[in-house]
mmCIF file of C-alpha atoms in Angstrom:
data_model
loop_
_atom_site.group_PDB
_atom_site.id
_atom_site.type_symbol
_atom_site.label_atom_id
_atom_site.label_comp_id
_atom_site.label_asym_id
_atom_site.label_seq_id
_atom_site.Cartn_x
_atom_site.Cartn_y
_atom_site.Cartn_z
ATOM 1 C CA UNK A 1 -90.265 99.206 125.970
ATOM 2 C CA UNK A 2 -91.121 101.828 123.054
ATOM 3 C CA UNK A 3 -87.395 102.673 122.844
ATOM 4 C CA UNK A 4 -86.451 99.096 122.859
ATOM 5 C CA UNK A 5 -88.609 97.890 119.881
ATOM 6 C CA UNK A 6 -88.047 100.707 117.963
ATOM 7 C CA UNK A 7 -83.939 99.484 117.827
ATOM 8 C CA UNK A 8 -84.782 96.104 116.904
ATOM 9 C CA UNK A 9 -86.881 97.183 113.733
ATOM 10 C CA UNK A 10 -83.604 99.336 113.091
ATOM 11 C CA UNK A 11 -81.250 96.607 112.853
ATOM 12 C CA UNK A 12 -83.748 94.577 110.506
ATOM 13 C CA UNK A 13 -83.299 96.670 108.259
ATOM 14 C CA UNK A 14 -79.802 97.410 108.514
ATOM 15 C CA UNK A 15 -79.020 95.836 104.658
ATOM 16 C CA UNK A 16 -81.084 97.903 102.677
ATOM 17 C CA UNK A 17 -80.720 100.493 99.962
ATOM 18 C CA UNK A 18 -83.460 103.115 99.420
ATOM 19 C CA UNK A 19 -83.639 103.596 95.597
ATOM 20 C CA UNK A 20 -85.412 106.951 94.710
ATOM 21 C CA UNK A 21 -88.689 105.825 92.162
ATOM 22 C CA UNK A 22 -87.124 107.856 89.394
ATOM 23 C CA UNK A 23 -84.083 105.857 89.121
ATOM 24 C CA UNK A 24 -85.469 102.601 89.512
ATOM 25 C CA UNK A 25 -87.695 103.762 86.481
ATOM 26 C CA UNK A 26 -84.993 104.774 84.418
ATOM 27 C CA UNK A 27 -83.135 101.416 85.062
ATOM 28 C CA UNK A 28 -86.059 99.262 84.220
ATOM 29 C CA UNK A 29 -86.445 101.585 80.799
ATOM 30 C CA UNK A 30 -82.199 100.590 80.301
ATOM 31 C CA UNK A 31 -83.020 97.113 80.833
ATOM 32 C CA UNK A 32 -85.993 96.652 78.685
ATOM 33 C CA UNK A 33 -83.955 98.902 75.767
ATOM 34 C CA UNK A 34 -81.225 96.315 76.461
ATOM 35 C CA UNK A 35 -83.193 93.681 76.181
ATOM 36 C CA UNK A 36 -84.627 95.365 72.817
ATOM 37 C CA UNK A 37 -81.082 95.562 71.596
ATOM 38 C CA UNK A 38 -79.096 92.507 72.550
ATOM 39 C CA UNK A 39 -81.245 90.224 70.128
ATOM 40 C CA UNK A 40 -80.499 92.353 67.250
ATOM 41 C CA UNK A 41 -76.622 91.713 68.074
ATOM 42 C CA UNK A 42 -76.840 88.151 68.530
ATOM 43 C CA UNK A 43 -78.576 87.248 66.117
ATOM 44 C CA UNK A 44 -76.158 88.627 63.660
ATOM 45 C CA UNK A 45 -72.854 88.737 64.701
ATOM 46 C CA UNK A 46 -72.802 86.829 67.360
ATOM 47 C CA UNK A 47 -73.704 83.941 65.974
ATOM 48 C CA UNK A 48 -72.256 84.245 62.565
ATOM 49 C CA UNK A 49 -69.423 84.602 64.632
ATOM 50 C CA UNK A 50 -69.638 81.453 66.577
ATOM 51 C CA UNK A 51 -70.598 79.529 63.026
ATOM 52 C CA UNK A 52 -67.643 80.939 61.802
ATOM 53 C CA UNK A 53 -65.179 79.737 65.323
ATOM 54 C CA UNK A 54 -66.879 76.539 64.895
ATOM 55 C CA UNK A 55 -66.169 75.562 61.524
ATOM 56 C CA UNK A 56 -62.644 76.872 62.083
ATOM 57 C CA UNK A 57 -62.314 74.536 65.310
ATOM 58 C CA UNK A 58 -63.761 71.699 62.799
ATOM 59 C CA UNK A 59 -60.757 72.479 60.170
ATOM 60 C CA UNK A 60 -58.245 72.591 62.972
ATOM 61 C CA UNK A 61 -59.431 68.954 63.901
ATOM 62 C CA UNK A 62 -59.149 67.994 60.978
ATOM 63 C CA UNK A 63 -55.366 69.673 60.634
ATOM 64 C CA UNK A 64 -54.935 68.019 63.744
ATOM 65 C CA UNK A 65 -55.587 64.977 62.544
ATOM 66 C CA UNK A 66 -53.724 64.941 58.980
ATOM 67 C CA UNK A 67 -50.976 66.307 60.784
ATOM 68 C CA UNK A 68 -50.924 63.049 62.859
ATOM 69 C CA UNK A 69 -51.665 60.325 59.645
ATOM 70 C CA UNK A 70 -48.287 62.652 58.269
ATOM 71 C CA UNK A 71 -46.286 62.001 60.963
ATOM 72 C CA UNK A 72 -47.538 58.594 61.281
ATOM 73 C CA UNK A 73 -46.250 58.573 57.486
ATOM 74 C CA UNK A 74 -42.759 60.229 57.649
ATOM 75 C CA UNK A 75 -42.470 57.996 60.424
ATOM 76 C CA UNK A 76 -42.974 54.849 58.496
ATOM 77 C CA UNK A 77 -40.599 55.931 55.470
ATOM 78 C CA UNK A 78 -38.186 57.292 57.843
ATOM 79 C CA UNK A 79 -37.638 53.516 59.407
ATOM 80 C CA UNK A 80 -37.805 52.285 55.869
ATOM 81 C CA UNK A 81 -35.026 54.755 54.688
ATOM 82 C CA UNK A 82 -32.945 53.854 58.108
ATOM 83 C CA UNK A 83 -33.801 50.169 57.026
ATOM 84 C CA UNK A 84 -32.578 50.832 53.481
ATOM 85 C CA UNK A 85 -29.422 52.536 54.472
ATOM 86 C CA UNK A 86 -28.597 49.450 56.380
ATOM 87 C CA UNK A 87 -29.011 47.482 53.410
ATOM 88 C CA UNK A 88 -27.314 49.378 51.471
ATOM 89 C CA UNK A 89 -24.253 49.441 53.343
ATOM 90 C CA UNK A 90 -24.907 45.440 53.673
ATOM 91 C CA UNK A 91 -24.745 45.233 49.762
ATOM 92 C CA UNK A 92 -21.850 47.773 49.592
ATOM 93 C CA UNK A 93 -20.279 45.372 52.043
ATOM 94 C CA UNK A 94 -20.951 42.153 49.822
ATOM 95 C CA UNK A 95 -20.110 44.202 46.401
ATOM 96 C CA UNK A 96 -16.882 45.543 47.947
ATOM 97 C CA UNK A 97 -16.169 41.794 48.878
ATOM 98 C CA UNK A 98 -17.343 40.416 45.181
ATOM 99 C CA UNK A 99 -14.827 42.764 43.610
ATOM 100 C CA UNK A 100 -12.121 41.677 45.726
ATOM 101 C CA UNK A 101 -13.324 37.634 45.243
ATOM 102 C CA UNK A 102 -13.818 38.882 41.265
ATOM 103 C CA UNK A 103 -10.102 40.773 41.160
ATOM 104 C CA UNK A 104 -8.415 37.251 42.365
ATOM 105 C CA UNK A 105 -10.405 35.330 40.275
ATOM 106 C CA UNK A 106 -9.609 37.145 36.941
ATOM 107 C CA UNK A 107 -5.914 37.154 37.911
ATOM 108 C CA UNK A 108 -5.840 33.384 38.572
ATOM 109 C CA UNK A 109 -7.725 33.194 35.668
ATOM 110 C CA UNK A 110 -5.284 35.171 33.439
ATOM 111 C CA UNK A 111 -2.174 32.987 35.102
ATOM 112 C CA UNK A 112 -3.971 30.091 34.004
ATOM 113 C CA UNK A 113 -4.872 30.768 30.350
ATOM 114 C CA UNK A 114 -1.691 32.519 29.865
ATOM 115 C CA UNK A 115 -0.145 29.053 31.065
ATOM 116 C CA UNK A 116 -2.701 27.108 29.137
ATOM 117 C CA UNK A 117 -1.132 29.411 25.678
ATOM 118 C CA UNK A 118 2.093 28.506 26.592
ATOM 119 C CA UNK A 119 1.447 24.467 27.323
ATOM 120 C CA UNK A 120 -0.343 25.043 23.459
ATOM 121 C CA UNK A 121 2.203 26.776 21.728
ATOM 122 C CA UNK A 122 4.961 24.577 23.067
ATOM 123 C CA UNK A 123 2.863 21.420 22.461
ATOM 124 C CA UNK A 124 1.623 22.448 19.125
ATOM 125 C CA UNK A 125 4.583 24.050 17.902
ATOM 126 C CA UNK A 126 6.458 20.488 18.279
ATOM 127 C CA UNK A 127 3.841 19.280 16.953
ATOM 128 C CA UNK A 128 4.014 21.163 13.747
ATOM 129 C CA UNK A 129 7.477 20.190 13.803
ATOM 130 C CA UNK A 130 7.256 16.718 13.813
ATOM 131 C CA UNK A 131 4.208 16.671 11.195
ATOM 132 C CA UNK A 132 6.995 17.603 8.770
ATOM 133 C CA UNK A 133 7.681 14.292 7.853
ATOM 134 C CA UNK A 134 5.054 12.336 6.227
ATOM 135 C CA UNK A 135 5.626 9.071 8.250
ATOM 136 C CA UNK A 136 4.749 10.786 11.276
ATOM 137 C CA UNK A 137 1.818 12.315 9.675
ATOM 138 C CA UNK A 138 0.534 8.776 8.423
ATOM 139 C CA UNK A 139 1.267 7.827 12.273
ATOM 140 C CA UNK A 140 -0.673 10.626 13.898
ATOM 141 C CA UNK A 141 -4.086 10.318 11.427
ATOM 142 C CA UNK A 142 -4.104 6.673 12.150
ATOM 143 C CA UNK A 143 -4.565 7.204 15.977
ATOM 144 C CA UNK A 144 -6.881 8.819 17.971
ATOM 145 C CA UNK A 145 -8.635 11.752 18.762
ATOM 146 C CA UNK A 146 -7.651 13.413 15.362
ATOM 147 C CA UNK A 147 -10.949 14.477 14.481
ATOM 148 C CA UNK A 148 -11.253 16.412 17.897
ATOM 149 C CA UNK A 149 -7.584 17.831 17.107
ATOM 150 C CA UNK A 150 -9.019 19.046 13.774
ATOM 151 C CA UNK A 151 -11.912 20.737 15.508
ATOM 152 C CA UNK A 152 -10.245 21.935 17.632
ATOM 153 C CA UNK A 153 -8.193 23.876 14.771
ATOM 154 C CA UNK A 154 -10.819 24.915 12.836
ATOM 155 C CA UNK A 155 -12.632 26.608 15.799
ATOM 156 C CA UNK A 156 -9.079 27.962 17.093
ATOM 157 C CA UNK A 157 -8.750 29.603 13.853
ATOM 158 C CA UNK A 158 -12.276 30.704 13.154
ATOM 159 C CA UNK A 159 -12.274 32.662 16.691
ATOM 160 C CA UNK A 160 -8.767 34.433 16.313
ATOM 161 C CA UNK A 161 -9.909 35.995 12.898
ATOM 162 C CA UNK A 162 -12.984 37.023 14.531
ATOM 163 C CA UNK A 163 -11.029 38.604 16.971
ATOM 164 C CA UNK A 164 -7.996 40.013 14.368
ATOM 165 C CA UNK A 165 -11.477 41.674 12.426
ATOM 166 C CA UNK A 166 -13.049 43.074 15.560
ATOM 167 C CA UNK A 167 -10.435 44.464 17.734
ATOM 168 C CA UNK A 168 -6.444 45.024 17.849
ATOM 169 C CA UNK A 169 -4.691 41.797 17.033
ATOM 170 C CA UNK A 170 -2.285 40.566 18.903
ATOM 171 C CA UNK A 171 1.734 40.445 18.809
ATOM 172 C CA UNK A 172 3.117 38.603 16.415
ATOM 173 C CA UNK A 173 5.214 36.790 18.983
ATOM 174 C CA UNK A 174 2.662 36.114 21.278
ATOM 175 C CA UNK A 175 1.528 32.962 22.747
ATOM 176 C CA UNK A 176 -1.802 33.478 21.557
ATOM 177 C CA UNK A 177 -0.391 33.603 17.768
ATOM 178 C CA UNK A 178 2.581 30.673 17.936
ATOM 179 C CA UNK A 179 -0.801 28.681 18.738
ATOM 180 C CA UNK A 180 -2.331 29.332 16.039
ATOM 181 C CA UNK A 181 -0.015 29.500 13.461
ATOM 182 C CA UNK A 182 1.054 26.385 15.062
ATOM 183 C CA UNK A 183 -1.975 24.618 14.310
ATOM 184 C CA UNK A 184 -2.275 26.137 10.786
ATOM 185 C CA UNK A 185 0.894 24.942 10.294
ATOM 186 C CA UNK A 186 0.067 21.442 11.291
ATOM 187 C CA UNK A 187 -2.783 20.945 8.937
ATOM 188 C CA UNK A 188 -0.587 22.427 5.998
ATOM 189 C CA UNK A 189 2.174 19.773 7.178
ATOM 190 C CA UNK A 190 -0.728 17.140 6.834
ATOM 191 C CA UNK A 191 -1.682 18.703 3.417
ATOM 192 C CA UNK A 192 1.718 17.979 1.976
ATOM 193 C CA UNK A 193 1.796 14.951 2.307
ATOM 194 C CA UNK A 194 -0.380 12.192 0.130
ATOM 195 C CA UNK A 195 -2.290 9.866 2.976
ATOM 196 C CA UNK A 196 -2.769 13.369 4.669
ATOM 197 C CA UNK A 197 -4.623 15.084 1.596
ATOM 198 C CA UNK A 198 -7.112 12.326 1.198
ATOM 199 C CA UNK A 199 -7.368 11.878 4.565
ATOM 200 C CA UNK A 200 -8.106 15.635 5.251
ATOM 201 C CA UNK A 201 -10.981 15.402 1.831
ATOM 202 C CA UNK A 202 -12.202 12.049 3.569
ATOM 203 C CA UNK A 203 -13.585 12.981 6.547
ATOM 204 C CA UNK A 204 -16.143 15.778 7.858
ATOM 205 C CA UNK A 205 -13.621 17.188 10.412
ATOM 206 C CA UNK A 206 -11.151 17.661 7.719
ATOM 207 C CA UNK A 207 -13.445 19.281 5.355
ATOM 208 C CA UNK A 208 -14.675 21.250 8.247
ATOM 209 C CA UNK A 209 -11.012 22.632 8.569
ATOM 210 C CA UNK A 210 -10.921 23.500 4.806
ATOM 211 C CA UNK A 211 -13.838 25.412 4.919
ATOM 212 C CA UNK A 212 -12.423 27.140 8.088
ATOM 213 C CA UNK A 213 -9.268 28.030 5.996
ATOM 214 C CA UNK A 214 -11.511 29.130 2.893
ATOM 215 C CA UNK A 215 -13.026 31.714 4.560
ATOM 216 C CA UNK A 216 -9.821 32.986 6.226
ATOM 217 C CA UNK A 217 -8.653 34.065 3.379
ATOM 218 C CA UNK A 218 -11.721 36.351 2.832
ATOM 219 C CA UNK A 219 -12.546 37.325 6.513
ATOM 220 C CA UNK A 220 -8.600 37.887 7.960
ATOM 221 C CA UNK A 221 -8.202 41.651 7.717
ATOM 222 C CA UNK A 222 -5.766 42.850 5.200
ATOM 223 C CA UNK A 223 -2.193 43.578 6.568
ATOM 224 C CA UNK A 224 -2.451 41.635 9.844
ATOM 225 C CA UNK A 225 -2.320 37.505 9.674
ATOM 226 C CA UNK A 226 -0.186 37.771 7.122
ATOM 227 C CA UNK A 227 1.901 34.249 8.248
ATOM 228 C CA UNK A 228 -1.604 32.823 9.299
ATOM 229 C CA UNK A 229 -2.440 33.355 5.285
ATOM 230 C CA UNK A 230 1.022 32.280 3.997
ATOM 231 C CA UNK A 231 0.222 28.987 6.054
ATOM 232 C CA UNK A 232 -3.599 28.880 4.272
ATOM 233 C CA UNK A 233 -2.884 29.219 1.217
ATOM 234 C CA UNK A 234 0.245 26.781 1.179
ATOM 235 C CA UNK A 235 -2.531 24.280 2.461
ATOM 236 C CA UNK A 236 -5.187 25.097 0.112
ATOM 237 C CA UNK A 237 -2.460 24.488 -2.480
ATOM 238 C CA UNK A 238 -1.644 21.315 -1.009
ATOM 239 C CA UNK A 239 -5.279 20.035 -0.938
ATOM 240 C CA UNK A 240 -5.587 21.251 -4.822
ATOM 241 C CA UNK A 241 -3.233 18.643 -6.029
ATOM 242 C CA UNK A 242 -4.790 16.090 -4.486
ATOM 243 C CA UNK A 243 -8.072 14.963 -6.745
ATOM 244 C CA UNK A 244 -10.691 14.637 -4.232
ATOM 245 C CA UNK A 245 -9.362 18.267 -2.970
ATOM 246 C CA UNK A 246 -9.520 20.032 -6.396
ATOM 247 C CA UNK A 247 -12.259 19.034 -6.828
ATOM 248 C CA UNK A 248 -13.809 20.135 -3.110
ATOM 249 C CA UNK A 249 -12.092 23.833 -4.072
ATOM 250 C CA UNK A 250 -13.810 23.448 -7.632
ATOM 251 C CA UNK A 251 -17.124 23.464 -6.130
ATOM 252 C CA UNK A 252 -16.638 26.631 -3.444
ATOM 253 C CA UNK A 253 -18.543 29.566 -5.180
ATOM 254 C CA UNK A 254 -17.192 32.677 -5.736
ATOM 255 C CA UNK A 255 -13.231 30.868 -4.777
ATOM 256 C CA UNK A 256 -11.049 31.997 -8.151
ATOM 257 C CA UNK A 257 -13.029 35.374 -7.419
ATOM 258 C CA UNK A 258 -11.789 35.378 -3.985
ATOM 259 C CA UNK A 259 -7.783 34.622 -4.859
ATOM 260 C CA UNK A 260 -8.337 37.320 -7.886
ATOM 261 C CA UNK A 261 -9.435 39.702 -5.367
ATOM 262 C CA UNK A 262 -6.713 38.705 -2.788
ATOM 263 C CA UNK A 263 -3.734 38.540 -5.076
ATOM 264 C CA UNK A 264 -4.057 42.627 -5.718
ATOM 265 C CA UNK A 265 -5.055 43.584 -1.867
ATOM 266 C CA UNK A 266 -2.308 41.181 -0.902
ATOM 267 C CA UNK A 267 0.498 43.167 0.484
ATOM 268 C CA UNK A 268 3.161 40.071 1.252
ATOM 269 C CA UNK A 269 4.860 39.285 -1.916
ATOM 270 C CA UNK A 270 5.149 35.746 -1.222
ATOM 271 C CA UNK A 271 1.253 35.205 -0.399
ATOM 272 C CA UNK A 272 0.160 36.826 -3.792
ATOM 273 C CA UNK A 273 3.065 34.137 -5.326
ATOM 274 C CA UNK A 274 1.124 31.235 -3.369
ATOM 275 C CA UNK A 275 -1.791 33.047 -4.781
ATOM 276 C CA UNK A 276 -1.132 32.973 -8.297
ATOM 277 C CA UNK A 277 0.096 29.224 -7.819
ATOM 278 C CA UNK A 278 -3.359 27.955 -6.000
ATOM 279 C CA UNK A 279 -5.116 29.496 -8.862
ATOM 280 C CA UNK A 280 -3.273 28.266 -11.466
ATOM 281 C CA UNK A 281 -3.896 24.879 -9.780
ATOM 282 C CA UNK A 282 -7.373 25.155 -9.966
ATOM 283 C CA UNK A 283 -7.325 26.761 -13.472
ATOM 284 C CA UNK A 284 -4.770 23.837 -15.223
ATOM 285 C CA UNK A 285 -7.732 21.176 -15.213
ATOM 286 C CA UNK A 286 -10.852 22.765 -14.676
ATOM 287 C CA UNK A 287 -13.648 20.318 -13.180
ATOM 288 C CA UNK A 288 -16.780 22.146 -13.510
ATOM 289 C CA UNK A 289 -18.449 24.932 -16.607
ATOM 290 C CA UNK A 290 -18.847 27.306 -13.558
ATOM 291 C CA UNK A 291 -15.273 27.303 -12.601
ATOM 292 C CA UNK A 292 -14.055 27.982 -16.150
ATOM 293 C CA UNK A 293 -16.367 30.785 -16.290
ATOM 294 C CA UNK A 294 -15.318 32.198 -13.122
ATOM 295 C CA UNK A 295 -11.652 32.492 -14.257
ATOM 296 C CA UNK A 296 -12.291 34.047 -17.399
ATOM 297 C CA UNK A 297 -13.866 36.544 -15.814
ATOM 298 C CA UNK A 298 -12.756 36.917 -12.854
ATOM 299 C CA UNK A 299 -8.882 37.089 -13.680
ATOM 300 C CA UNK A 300 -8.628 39.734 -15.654
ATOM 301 C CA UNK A 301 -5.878 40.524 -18.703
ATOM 302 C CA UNK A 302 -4.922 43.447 -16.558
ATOM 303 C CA UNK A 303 -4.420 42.033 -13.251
ATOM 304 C CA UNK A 304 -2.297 39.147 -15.234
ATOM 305 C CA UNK A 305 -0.321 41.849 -16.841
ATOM 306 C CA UNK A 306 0.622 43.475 -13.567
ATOM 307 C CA UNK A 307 1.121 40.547 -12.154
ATOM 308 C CA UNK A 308 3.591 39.728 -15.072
ATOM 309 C CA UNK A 309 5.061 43.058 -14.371
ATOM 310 C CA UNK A 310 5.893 42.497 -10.535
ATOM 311 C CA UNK A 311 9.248 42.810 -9.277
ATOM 312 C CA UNK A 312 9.297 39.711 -7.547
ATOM 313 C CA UNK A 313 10.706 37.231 -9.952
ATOM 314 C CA UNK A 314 9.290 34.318 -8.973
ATOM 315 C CA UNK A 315 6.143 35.959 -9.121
ATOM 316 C CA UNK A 316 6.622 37.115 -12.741
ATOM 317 C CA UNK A 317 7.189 33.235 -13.461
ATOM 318 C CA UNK A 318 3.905 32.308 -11.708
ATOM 319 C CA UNK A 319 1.697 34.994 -13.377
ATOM 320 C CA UNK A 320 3.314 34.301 -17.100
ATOM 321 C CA UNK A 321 2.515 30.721 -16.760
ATOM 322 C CA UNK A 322 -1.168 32.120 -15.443
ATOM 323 C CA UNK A 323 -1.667 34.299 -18.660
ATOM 324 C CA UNK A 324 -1.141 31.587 -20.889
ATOM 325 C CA UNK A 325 -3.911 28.991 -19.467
ATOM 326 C CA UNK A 326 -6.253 31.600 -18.634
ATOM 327 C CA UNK A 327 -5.889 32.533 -22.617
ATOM 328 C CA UNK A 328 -5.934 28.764 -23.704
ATOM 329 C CA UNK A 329 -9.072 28.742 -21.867
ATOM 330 C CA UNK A 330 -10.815 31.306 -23.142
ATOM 331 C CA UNK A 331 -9.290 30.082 -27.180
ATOM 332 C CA UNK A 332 -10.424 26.575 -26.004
ATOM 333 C CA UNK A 333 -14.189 27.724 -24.850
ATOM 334 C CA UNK A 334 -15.411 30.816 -26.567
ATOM 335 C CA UNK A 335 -18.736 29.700 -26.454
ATOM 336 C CA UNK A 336 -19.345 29.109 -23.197
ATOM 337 C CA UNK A 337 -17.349 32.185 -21.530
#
């Protein structure tokens, strides 16, 4: 029985370790320096150091998250730029087909004015053909539509000077000029004869046209329209012998300044002879003071002189008869010059 118990008591106790006093004491003294220590450590860097990890895991939220409103953004203008790119290639589509629509338009628009300048210039250069005799003038001003025919000359005109002053002027044997001069040299036609003078000084359209001619003379650049001028100044010459017409001219300021000027920049012998004549037109029964004190200023003894002195006979003709009124005017009115 003794030896029996004393086994079972054995085997009790089977899972325990004898510690020896002295190194259970020292353990207890490690854990109690431990526990000493460890609070020093934590609460330093320990916890500085898990501020520090969680303000960094803050910041990387917040990465996190602007990272995600960027993308959100570079998505957005990405489908915009896709959406653009389609457009644009949409436009470049339409423009492309524009250009091509524009391209056959301006060619069937240049076929048709270049038609339209040769229907004119045929139509208008019969026209001035006919108007050579006065019955057929007298016919065509007592029918219709002439005032729109004389508008439509004076605006004709106006816009090729324009043109002639602004950029290169075209070919003298172009449509574009056989119009013109064709409908200059209509209204000169008209001019020569008597019912077309006073018909021309009767109405607004015809004064219209003289005022249209007036200033060609001024505005036409210099050694280009020199036919459109001849045909001008035979017209203003025309209109000058007729009363109602001098007397129009008479009242245009600065106009025997104007032909003074011309006749010496004039390089076409035969438009400084129709210059000379037009002046001494206006000059051989002056209608106004102002007018007689334009000339005697205006025409100078020395331009007469070299005028006088021209090669061009005819010219030398004109200018002599010139000199002499312009010098019976000024014997005749001392006083007033």
């Amino acid at each position: 029985m003794a030896s029996g118990g004393g086994n079972s008591e054995k085997g009790e106790h089977a899972d325990l370790v004898t510690i020896k006093r002295t190194d259970l004491q020292k353990l207890s003294a490690e854990v109690r320096q431990m526990k000493e220590f460890l609070p020093k450590v934590l609460n330093s860097e320990l916890l500085q150091s898990y501020h520090i990890l969680d303000k960094l895991q803050q910041e990387l939220s917040e990465v996190h998250c602007h990272t995600d409103q960027l993308q959100q953004d570079v998505d957005h203008w990405k489908s915009r730029f896709q959406a653009s790119q389609s457009e644009r290639e949409r436009e470049k589509e339409e423009m492309s087909s524009l250009k091509l629509e524009l391209g056959q338009l301006k060619k069937s628009l240049t076929d048709q004015a270049g038609y339209s300048a040769r229907v004119g210039a045929a139509s208008c250069t019969l026209l001035w053909r006919v108007s050579r005799s006065p019955e057929c003038v007298d016919a065509m001003l007592k029918g219709s539509m002439v005032s729109e025919f004389l508008q439509l000359v004076g605006e004709t005109v106006q816009s090729y000077v324009t043109d002639c002053r602004e950029r290169e002027p075209p070919k003298e044997d172009s449509q574009e000029v056989l119009f013109v001069l064709a409908l200059a040299g209509t209204v000169t036609n008209i001019a020569a004869s008597a019912y077309g003078r006073d018909f021309l000084m009767s109405c607004p359209a015809g004064r219209s046209v003289v005022d249209v001619l007036v200033s060609c003379l001024s505005e036409a650049p210099i050694g280009t329209c020199d036919q459109l001028r001849n045909l001008v100044l035979m017209a203003l010459y025309n209109l000058s012998i007729n009363q109602k017409g001098l007397q129009y001219l008479s009242t245009r300021q600065g106009f025997i300044g104007l032909l003074a000027w011309l006749v010496q920049e004039e390089v076409v012998s035969e438009n400084r002879l129709h210059c000379v004549r037009l002046l001494q037109s206006l000059i051989e029964e002056p209608t106004t003071p102002a007018l007689l004190q334009e000339a005697t200023q205006t025409i100078s003894v020395e331009l007469l002189q070299q005028l006088v002195n021209d090669r061009n006979p005819e010219l030398q003709a004109a200018a002599a008869e010139l000199k002499e009124e312009v010098q019976s005017l000024r014997q005749a009115f001392p006083l007033d010059i």
